């Protein structure tokens, strides 16, 4: 029988702060929310006391503090909801700290870390996972937060782009492998699964699939004005009768599409911080055909679980060759490196390091290695 708290010491009391825009776990779009849900359940399974603060109804095994009656996807990208969420969250955490007690606050929102000074006054360290890029404005924001907030990268590449920030470690995103189907037999289509933006490269996926002579299924988010404009101006003119525009896939449809595809086409045009869809694809036994960028080469084993291309012109040949890769190797790679147990252990280490730094006088920025 496993010892409490994963044999790593006393039970931790953790407040997980989720964004208010999508359910936790999400029904369709919501990569951050999926990770938060998996982390909450994994930490509870390891014996910790976890309170999830968010919107809507409870969806994990953690205690749930509702600060919005429902999730508010229509408010995504607007500044005021971020501030309201941060204020409501602070009140909830102050109450939890005064009644049940807390050890650490783990924030996954944009404005939430602005409460860090108040939490420090309660003796609570703040850990922030940097789910997005760390360049330009976000770099300035994270740097301004300073030593009040311990940053956790989701890839080594993300951390390397801003080495002077207050990093505490790196913990790769993960998923519950047993909840994803595995199908070694594939159908003859390639899949694009992502937002309809230039950064995700659906136009490149279409060009590559057409050159390879393989139908492309496009499933993704296209709800914001910029996404709709990009689709109308750039993607729609490229569609042929062989292509299938699926729309936004919910959790069940995503699993079905990924598990049956010849390959996932992931032609990113930006510094992808991690790329959850890559591990979602590989756990289904479906290799990833990607352009080198961001964390791609950190997640995909070139020639084993997919192909990492340096030029968009190489994507078509990679799509043709994807069927010779071993689906079982794709699945094993995710099970060994991106399962929720690794996620929980990594954050347990981060939490204890943050708590130790808080308890050490004058220790604003501990020198610590990356988490597993």
GROMACS .gro file of C-alpha atoms in nm:
model
  372
    1UNK     CA    1   0.000   0.000   0.000
    2UNK     CA    2   0.130   0.343  -0.093
    3UNK     CA    3   0.226   0.570   0.192
    4UNK     CA    4   0.041   0.902   0.232
    5UNK     CA    5   0.153   1.199   0.024
    6UNK     CA    6   0.344   0.978  -0.216
    7UNK     CA    7   0.610   0.901   0.045
    8UNK     CA    8   0.745   1.254   0.016
    9UNK     CA    9   0.671   1.386   0.364
   10UNK     CA   10   0.367   1.531   0.527
   11UNK     CA   11   0.042   1.593   0.345
   12UNK     CA   12   0.029   1.922   0.157
   13UNK     CA   13  -0.262   2.165   0.159
   14UNK     CA   14  -0.275   2.310  -0.193
   15UNK     CA   15  -0.498   2.574  -0.349
   16UNK     CA   16  -0.515   2.533  -0.728
   17UNK     CA   17  -0.643   2.843  -0.907
   18UNK     CA   18  -0.797   2.777  -1.250
   19UNK     CA   19  -0.903   3.038  -1.508
   20UNK     CA   20  -1.279   3.110  -1.519
   21UNK     CA   21  -1.329   3.066  -1.893
   22UNK     CA   22  -1.381   2.690  -1.935
   23UNK     CA   23  -1.499   2.403  -1.719
   24UNK     CA   24  -1.242   2.198  -1.528
   25UNK     CA   25  -1.204   1.953  -1.693
   26UNK     CA   26  -1.307   2.118  -2.022
   27UNK     CA   27  -1.575   1.973  -2.245
   28UNK     CA   28  -1.388   2.076  -2.560
   29UNK     CA   29  -1.126   2.353  -2.591
   30UNK     CA   30  -0.922   2.424  -2.277
   31UNK     CA   31  -0.567   2.291  -2.254
   32UNK     CA   32  -0.489   2.469  -1.926
   33UNK     CA   33  -0.810   2.344  -1.770
   34UNK     CA   34  -0.732   1.985  -1.874
   35UNK     CA   35  -0.391   2.001  -1.706
   36UNK     CA   36  -0.536   2.158  -1.390
   37UNK     CA   37  -0.802   1.887  -1.367
   38UNK     CA   38  -0.548   1.608  -1.409
   39UNK     CA   39  -0.315   1.767  -1.155
   40UNK     CA   40  -0.595   1.809  -0.900
   41UNK     CA   41  -0.696   1.445  -0.924
   42UNK     CA   42  -0.337   1.321  -0.919
   43UNK     CA   43  -0.249   1.525  -0.609
   44UNK     CA   44  -0.560   1.397  -0.430
   45UNK     CA   45  -0.463   1.041  -0.527
   46UNK     CA   46  -0.122   1.107  -0.371
   47UNK     CA   47  -0.290   1.192  -0.042
   48UNK     CA   48  -0.284   1.572  -0.046
   49UNK     CA   49  -0.563   1.813   0.051
   50UNK     CA   50  -0.645   2.005  -0.265
   51UNK     CA   51  -0.890   2.290  -0.312
   52UNK     CA   52  -0.968   2.389  -0.669
   53UNK     CA   53  -1.083   2.749  -0.713
   54UNK     CA   54  -1.269   2.821  -1.035
   55UNK     CA   55  -1.594   2.863  -1.225
   56UNK     CA   56  -1.895   2.643  -1.282
   57UNK     CA   57  -1.952   2.303  -1.127
   58UNK     CA   58  -1.703   2.067  -0.959
   59UNK     CA   59  -1.545   1.817  -1.198
   60UNK     CA   60  -1.250   1.670  -1.008
   61UNK     CA   61  -1.190   1.481  -0.685
   62UNK     CA   62  -1.056   1.799  -0.520
   63UNK     CA   63  -1.266   2.019  -0.297
   64UNK     CA   64  -1.421   2.292  -0.512
   65UNK     CA   65  -1.453   2.663  -0.432
   66UNK     CA   66  -1.690   2.819  -0.682
   67UNK     CA   67  -1.617   3.186  -0.748
   68UNK     CA   68  -1.825   3.209  -1.069
   69UNK     CA   69  -2.164   3.041  -1.112
   70UNK     CA   70  -2.064   2.923  -1.459
   71UNK     CA   71  -1.761   2.930  -1.684
   72UNK     CA   72  -1.743   3.242  -1.901
   73UNK     CA   73  -1.583   3.160  -2.239
   74UNK     CA   74  -1.742   3.467  -2.394
   75UNK     CA   75  -1.524   3.686  -2.170
   76UNK     CA   76  -1.193   3.529  -2.274
   77UNK     CA   77  -0.937   3.795  -2.363
   78UNK     CA   78  -1.108   4.079  -2.177
   79UNK     CA   79  -0.912   4.239  -1.890
   80UNK     CA   80  -1.191   4.306  -1.639
   81UNK     CA   81  -1.290   3.940  -1.580
   82UNK     CA   82  -0.926   3.864  -1.499
   83UNK     CA   83  -0.926   4.129  -1.227
   84UNK     CA   84  -1.262   4.019  -1.088
   85UNK     CA   85  -1.143   3.657  -1.080
   86UNK     CA   86  -0.825   3.758  -0.898
   87UNK     CA   87  -1.021   3.950  -0.633
   88UNK     CA   88  -1.270   3.669  -0.577
   89UNK     CA   89  -0.986   3.419  -0.559
   90UNK     CA   90  -0.800   3.624  -0.299
   91UNK     CA   91  -1.106   3.633  -0.074
   92UNK     CA   92  -1.149   3.257  -0.109
   93UNK     CA   93  -0.785   3.190  -0.026
   94UNK     CA   94  -0.789   3.425   0.272
   95UNK     CA   95  -1.089   3.235   0.407
   96UNK     CA   96  -0.928   2.896   0.345
   97UNK     CA   97  -0.605   3.004   0.512
   98UNK     CA   98  -0.794   3.128   0.819
   99UNK     CA   99  -1.019   2.824   0.855
  100UNK     CA  100  -0.866   2.506   0.712
  101UNK     CA  101  -0.510   2.625   0.659
  102UNK     CA  102  -0.303   2.620   0.340
  103UNK     CA  103   0.059   2.549   0.250
  104UNK     CA  104   0.089   2.680  -0.105
  105UNK     CA  105  -0.107   2.860  -0.377
  106UNK     CA  106  -0.061   2.726  -0.730
  107UNK     CA  107  -0.198   2.976  -0.982
  108UNK     CA  108  -0.279   2.909  -1.347
  109UNK     CA  109  -0.428   3.249  -1.430
  110UNK     CA  110  -0.298   3.579  -1.565
  111UNK     CA  111  -0.393   3.831  -1.296
  112UNK     CA  112  -0.398   3.597  -0.998
  113UNK     CA  113  -0.027   3.634  -0.917
  114UNK     CA  114  -0.086   4.002  -0.844
  115UNK     CA  115  -0.218   3.873  -0.510
  116UNK     CA  116   0.121   3.724  -0.423
  117UNK     CA  117   0.221   3.997  -0.178
  118UNK     CA  118  -0.104   3.950   0.013
  119UNK     CA  119  -0.048   3.575   0.023
  120UNK     CA  120   0.308   3.625   0.141
  121UNK     CA  121   0.162   3.815   0.436
  122UNK     CA  122  -0.031   3.496   0.517
  123UNK     CA  123   0.286   3.290   0.497
  124UNK     CA  124   0.183   3.132   0.166
  125UNK     CA  125   0.426   3.089  -0.124
  126UNK     CA  126   0.286   3.133  -0.476
  127UNK     CA  127   0.372   2.901  -0.764
  128UNK     CA  128   0.275   3.007  -1.117
  129UNK     CA  129   0.280   2.776  -1.418
  130UNK     CA  130   0.369   2.971  -1.733
  131UNK     CA  131   0.130   2.806  -1.977
  132UNK     CA  132   0.194   3.059  -2.253
  133UNK     CA  133   0.492   3.225  -2.420
  134UNK     CA  134   0.740   3.419  -2.209
  135UNK     CA  135   0.844   3.682  -2.461
  136UNK     CA  136   0.771   4.054  -2.497
  137UNK     CA  137   0.490   4.174  -2.267
  138UNK     CA  138   0.468   3.849  -2.072
  139UNK     CA  139   0.840   3.858  -2.006
  140UNK     CA  140   0.806   4.208  -1.861
  141UNK     CA  141   0.509   4.094  -1.652
  142UNK     CA  142   0.684   3.789  -1.509
  143UNK     CA  143   0.997   3.988  -1.440
  144UNK     CA  144   0.796   4.255  -1.257
  145UNK     CA  145   0.636   3.990  -1.036
  146UNK     CA  146   0.987   3.927  -0.907
  147UNK     CA  147   1.064   3.697  -0.618
  148UNK     CA  148   0.707   3.703  -0.485
  149UNK     CA  149   0.612   3.440  -0.744
  150UNK     CA  150   0.792   3.112  -0.821
  151UNK     CA  151   0.766   3.037  -1.192
  152UNK     CA  152   0.740   2.684  -1.330
  153UNK     CA  153   0.811   2.625  -1.698
  154UNK     CA  154   0.626   2.359  -1.895
  155UNK     CA  155   0.928   2.287  -2.117
  156UNK     CA  156   1.303   2.332  -2.105
  157UNK     CA  157   1.280   2.536  -2.425
  158UNK     CA  158   1.036   2.780  -2.267
  159UNK     CA  159   1.264   2.831  -1.969
  160UNK     CA  160   1.574   2.875  -2.186
  161UNK     CA  161   1.417   3.170  -2.370
  162UNK     CA  162   1.408   3.378  -2.050
  163UNK     CA  163   1.672   3.234  -1.816
  164UNK     CA  164   1.681   3.539  -1.590
  165UNK     CA  165   1.323   3.502  -1.467
  166UNK     CA  166   1.246   3.366  -1.121
  167UNK     CA  167   1.224   3.002  -1.228
  168UNK     CA  168   1.184   2.736  -0.965
  169UNK     CA  169   1.172   2.441  -1.201
  170UNK     CA  170   1.024   2.272  -1.504
  171UNK     CA  171   0.734   2.027  -1.502
  172UNK     CA  172   0.610   1.891  -1.832
  173UNK     CA  173   0.237   1.883  -1.892
  174UNK     CA  174   0.078   1.540  -1.875
  175UNK     CA  175  -0.241   1.342  -1.915
  176UNK     CA  176  -0.423   1.036  -1.780
  177UNK     CA  177  -0.304   0.775  -2.026
  178UNK     CA  178  -0.570   0.520  -1.930
  179UNK     CA  179  -0.844   0.759  -2.040
  180UNK     CA  180  -0.718   0.778  -2.397
  181UNK     CA  181  -0.798   0.509  -2.658
  182UNK     CA  182  -0.526   0.322  -2.843
  183UNK     CA  183  -0.580   0.200  -3.200
  184UNK     CA  184  -0.284   0.051  -3.386
  185UNK     CA  185  -0.489   0.028  -3.706
  186UNK     CA  186  -0.526   0.368  -3.871
  187UNK     CA  187  -0.752   0.523  -4.130
  188UNK     CA  188  -0.613   0.709  -4.429
  189UNK     CA  189  -0.642   1.071  -4.322
  190UNK     CA  190  -0.416   1.326  -4.157
  191UNK     CA  191  -0.546   1.548  -3.880
  192UNK     CA  192  -0.503   1.912  -3.790
  193UNK     CA  193  -0.629   1.981  -3.439
  194UNK     CA  194  -0.585   2.331  -3.303
  195UNK     CA  195  -0.688   2.694  -3.315
  196UNK     CA  196  -0.733   2.854  -3.655
  197UNK     CA  197  -0.447   3.101  -3.632
  198UNK     CA  198  -0.133   3.162  -3.834
  199UNK     CA  199   0.074   3.047  -3.536
  200UNK     CA  200  -0.074   2.697  -3.559
  201UNK     CA  201  -0.028   2.670  -3.937
  202UNK     CA  202  -0.348   2.506  -4.065
  203UNK     CA  203  -0.269   2.645  -4.411
  204UNK     CA  204   0.064   2.462  -4.407
  205UNK     CA  205  -0.112   2.145  -4.297
  206UNK     CA  206  -0.347   2.172  -4.595
  207UNK     CA  207  -0.064   2.230  -4.843
  208UNK     CA  208   0.131   1.934  -4.703
  209UNK     CA  209  -0.164   1.695  -4.702
  210UNK     CA  210  -0.255   1.790  -5.059
  211UNK     CA  211   0.103   1.727  -5.179
  212UNK     CA  212   0.101   1.394  -4.996
  213UNK     CA  213  -0.231   1.298  -5.155
  214UNK     CA  214  -0.388   1.239  -4.813
  215UNK     CA  215  -0.723   1.386  -4.701
  216UNK     CA  216  -0.695   1.632  -4.413
  217UNK     CA  217  -0.949   1.659  -4.132
  218UNK     CA  218  -0.944   2.002  -3.966
  219UNK     CA  219  -1.085   2.022  -3.614
  220UNK     CA  220  -1.028   2.329  -3.406
  221UNK     CA  221  -1.139   2.641  -3.232
  222UNK     CA  222  -1.269   2.920  -3.456
  223UNK     CA  223  -1.483   3.142  -3.235
  224UNK     CA  224  -1.292   3.468  -3.186
  225UNK     CA  225  -1.306   3.743  -3.453
  226UNK     CA  226  -0.938   3.705  -3.542
  227UNK     CA  227  -0.977   3.328  -3.580
  228UNK     CA  228  -1.282   3.370  -3.802
  229UNK     CA  229  -1.105   3.626  -4.020
  230UNK     CA  230  -0.798   3.405  -4.057
  231UNK     CA  231  -1.010   3.106  -4.150
  232UNK     CA  232  -1.211   3.303  -4.404
  233UNK     CA  233  -0.912   3.469  -4.569
  234UNK     CA  234  -0.644   3.198  -4.549
  235UNK     CA  235  -0.786   2.852  -4.479
  236UNK     CA  236  -1.116   2.841  -4.661
  237UNK     CA  237  -0.969   2.916  -5.007
  238UNK     CA  238  -0.741   2.613  -4.971
  239UNK     CA  239  -1.010   2.357  -4.888
  240UNK     CA  240  -1.079   2.085  -5.146
  241UNK     CA  241  -1.347   1.819  -5.173
  242UNK     CA  242  -1.105   1.572  -5.013
  243UNK     CA  243  -1.074   1.775  -4.694
  244UNK     CA  244  -1.318   1.758  -4.403
  245UNK     CA  245  -1.391   2.062  -4.189
  246UNK     CA  246  -1.500   1.901  -3.863
  247UNK     CA  247  -1.531   2.209  -3.642
  248UNK     CA  248  -1.442   2.220  -3.274
  249UNK     CA  249  -1.414   1.870  -3.130
  250UNK     CA  250  -1.537   1.783  -2.783
  251UNK     CA  251  -1.346   1.537  -2.564
  252UNK     CA  252  -1.504   1.227  -2.719
  253UNK     CA  253  -1.468   1.344  -3.077
  254UNK     CA  254  -1.107   1.449  -3.017
  255UNK     CA  255  -1.018   1.101  -2.897
  256UNK     CA  256  -1.190   0.937  -3.191
  257UNK     CA  257  -1.022   1.163  -3.447
  258UNK     CA  258  -0.676   1.131  -3.293
  259UNK     CA  259  -0.683   0.756  -3.244
  260UNK     CA  260  -0.783   0.681  -3.604
  261UNK     CA  261  -0.564   0.930  -3.792
  262UNK     CA  262  -0.257   0.831  -3.991
  263UNK     CA  263  -0.080   1.123  -3.822
  264UNK     CA  264  -0.130   1.455  -3.651
  265UNK     CA  265   0.005   1.748  -3.854
  266UNK     CA  266   0.152   2.013  -3.624
  267UNK     CA  267   0.320   2.282  -3.838
  268UNK     CA  268   0.369   2.542  -3.565
  269UNK     CA  269   0.488   2.890  -3.660
  270UNK     CA  270   0.570   3.014  -3.311
  271UNK     CA  271   0.757   2.922  -2.995
  272UNK     CA  272   0.511   2.654  -2.882
  273UNK     CA  273   0.557   2.632  -2.503
  274UNK     CA  274   0.453   2.265  -2.492
  275UNK     CA  275   0.177   2.145  -2.725
  276UNK     CA  276  -0.068   1.920  -2.538
  277UNK     CA  277  -0.218   1.788  -2.858
  278UNK     CA  278   0.114   1.619  -2.942
  279UNK     CA  279   0.104   1.393  -2.635
  280UNK     CA  280  -0.271   1.343  -2.683
  281UNK     CA  281  -0.195   1.216  -3.032
  282UNK     CA  282   0.095   0.992  -2.936
  283UNK     CA  283  -0.089   0.830  -2.645
  284UNK     CA  284  -0.351   0.721  -2.901
  285UNK     CA  285  -0.071   0.557  -3.101
  286UNK     CA  286  -0.074   0.830  -3.364
  287UNK     CA  287   0.259   0.983  -3.468
  288UNK     CA  288   0.315   1.358  -3.496
  289UNK     CA  289   0.440   1.528  -3.811
  290UNK     CA  290   0.563   1.868  -3.698
  291UNK     CA  291   0.779   2.162  -3.783
  292UNK     CA  292   1.066   2.223  -3.545
  293UNK     CA  293   0.967   2.503  -3.311
  294UNK     CA  294   0.934   2.566  -2.942
  295UNK     CA  295   0.912   2.243  -2.741
  296UNK     CA  296   0.837   2.017  -3.040
  297UNK     CA  297   1.171   1.834  -3.038
  298UNK     CA  298   1.144   1.802  -2.659
  299UNK     CA  299   0.813   1.617  -2.687
  300UNK     CA  300   0.842   1.418  -3.012
  301UNK     CA  301   1.117   1.160  -3.068
  302UNK     CA  302   1.212   1.220  -3.430
  303UNK     CA  303   1.186   0.903  -3.637
  304UNK     CA  304   1.023   0.709  -3.353
  305UNK     CA  305   0.705   0.886  -3.239
  306UNK     CA  306   0.685   1.121  -3.534
  307UNK     CA  307   0.891   1.337  -3.766
  308UNK     CA  308   1.033   1.678  -3.679
  309UNK     CA  309   1.085   1.875  -4.000
  310UNK     CA  310   1.300   2.183  -4.049
  311UNK     CA  311   1.116   2.301  -4.361
  312UNK     CA  312   0.747   2.305  -4.451
  313UNK     CA  313   0.842   2.149  -4.785
  314UNK     CA  314   0.937   1.830  -4.598
  315UNK     CA  315   0.598   1.784  -4.431
  316UNK     CA  316   0.437   1.601  -4.725
  317UNK     CA  317   0.701   1.327  -4.734
  318UNK     CA  318   0.677   1.295  -4.356
  319UNK     CA  319   0.300   1.244  -4.381
  320UNK     CA  320   0.358   0.968  -4.636
  321UNK     CA  321   0.615   0.800  -4.411
  322UNK     CA  322   0.413   0.829  -4.089
  323UNK     CA  323   0.234   0.499  -4.144
  324UNK     CA  324   0.560   0.306  -4.101
  325UNK     CA  325   0.611   0.430  -3.743
  326UNK     CA  326   0.516   0.201  -3.454
  327UNK     CA  327   0.194   0.306  -3.275
  328UNK     CA  328   0.303   0.112  -2.966
  329UNK     CA  329   0.624   0.317  -2.943
  330UNK     CA  330   0.415   0.635  -2.949
  331UNK     CA  331   0.200   0.511  -2.661
  332UNK     CA  332   0.496   0.391  -2.455
  333UNK     CA  333   0.672   0.725  -2.493
  334UNK     CA  334   0.381   0.911  -2.336
  335UNK     CA  335   0.331   0.654  -2.061
  336UNK     CA  336   0.698   0.680  -1.966
  337UNK     CA  337   0.735   1.057  -1.979
  338UNK     CA  338   0.401   1.241  -1.972
  339UNK     CA  339   0.172   1.059  -1.730
  340UNK     CA  340  -0.012   1.226  -1.442
  341UNK     CA  341   0.203   1.052  -1.183
  342UNK     CA  342   0.509   1.237  -1.317
  343UNK     CA  343   0.302   1.556  -1.314
  344UNK     CA  344   0.206   1.517  -0.948
  345UNK     CA  345   0.555   1.422  -0.833
  346UNK     CA  346   0.705   1.717  -1.020
  347UNK     CA  347   0.471   1.966  -0.857
  348UNK     CA  348   0.507   1.808  -0.513
  349UNK     CA  349   0.877   1.883  -0.540
  350UNK     CA  350   0.808   2.238  -0.657
  351UNK     CA  351   0.565   2.304  -0.371
  352UNK     CA  352   0.810   2.183  -0.109
  353UNK     CA  353   1.088   2.392  -0.260
  354UNK     CA  354   0.867   2.701  -0.256
  355UNK     CA  355   0.770   2.634   0.105
  356UNK     CA  356   1.135   2.588   0.201
  357UNK     CA  357   1.225   2.918   0.035
  358UNK     CA  358   0.947   3.093   0.228
  359UNK     CA  359   1.074   2.948   0.554
  360UNK     CA  360   1.436   3.050   0.491
  361UNK     CA  361   1.508   3.414   0.587
  362UNK     CA  362   1.655   3.612   0.298
  363UNK     CA  363   1.599   3.332   0.049
  364UNK     CA  364   1.411   3.509  -0.230
  365UNK     CA  365   1.527   3.294  -0.515
  366UNK     CA  366   1.649   2.945  -0.431
  367UNK     CA  367   1.896   2.778  -0.661
  368UNK     CA  368   1.721   2.459  -0.756
  369UNK     CA  369   1.732   2.214  -1.042
  370UNK     CA  370   1.449   2.143  -1.281
  371UNK     CA  371   1.170   1.919  -1.160
  372UNK     CA  372   1.121   1.588  -1.329
   0.00000   0.00000   0.00000
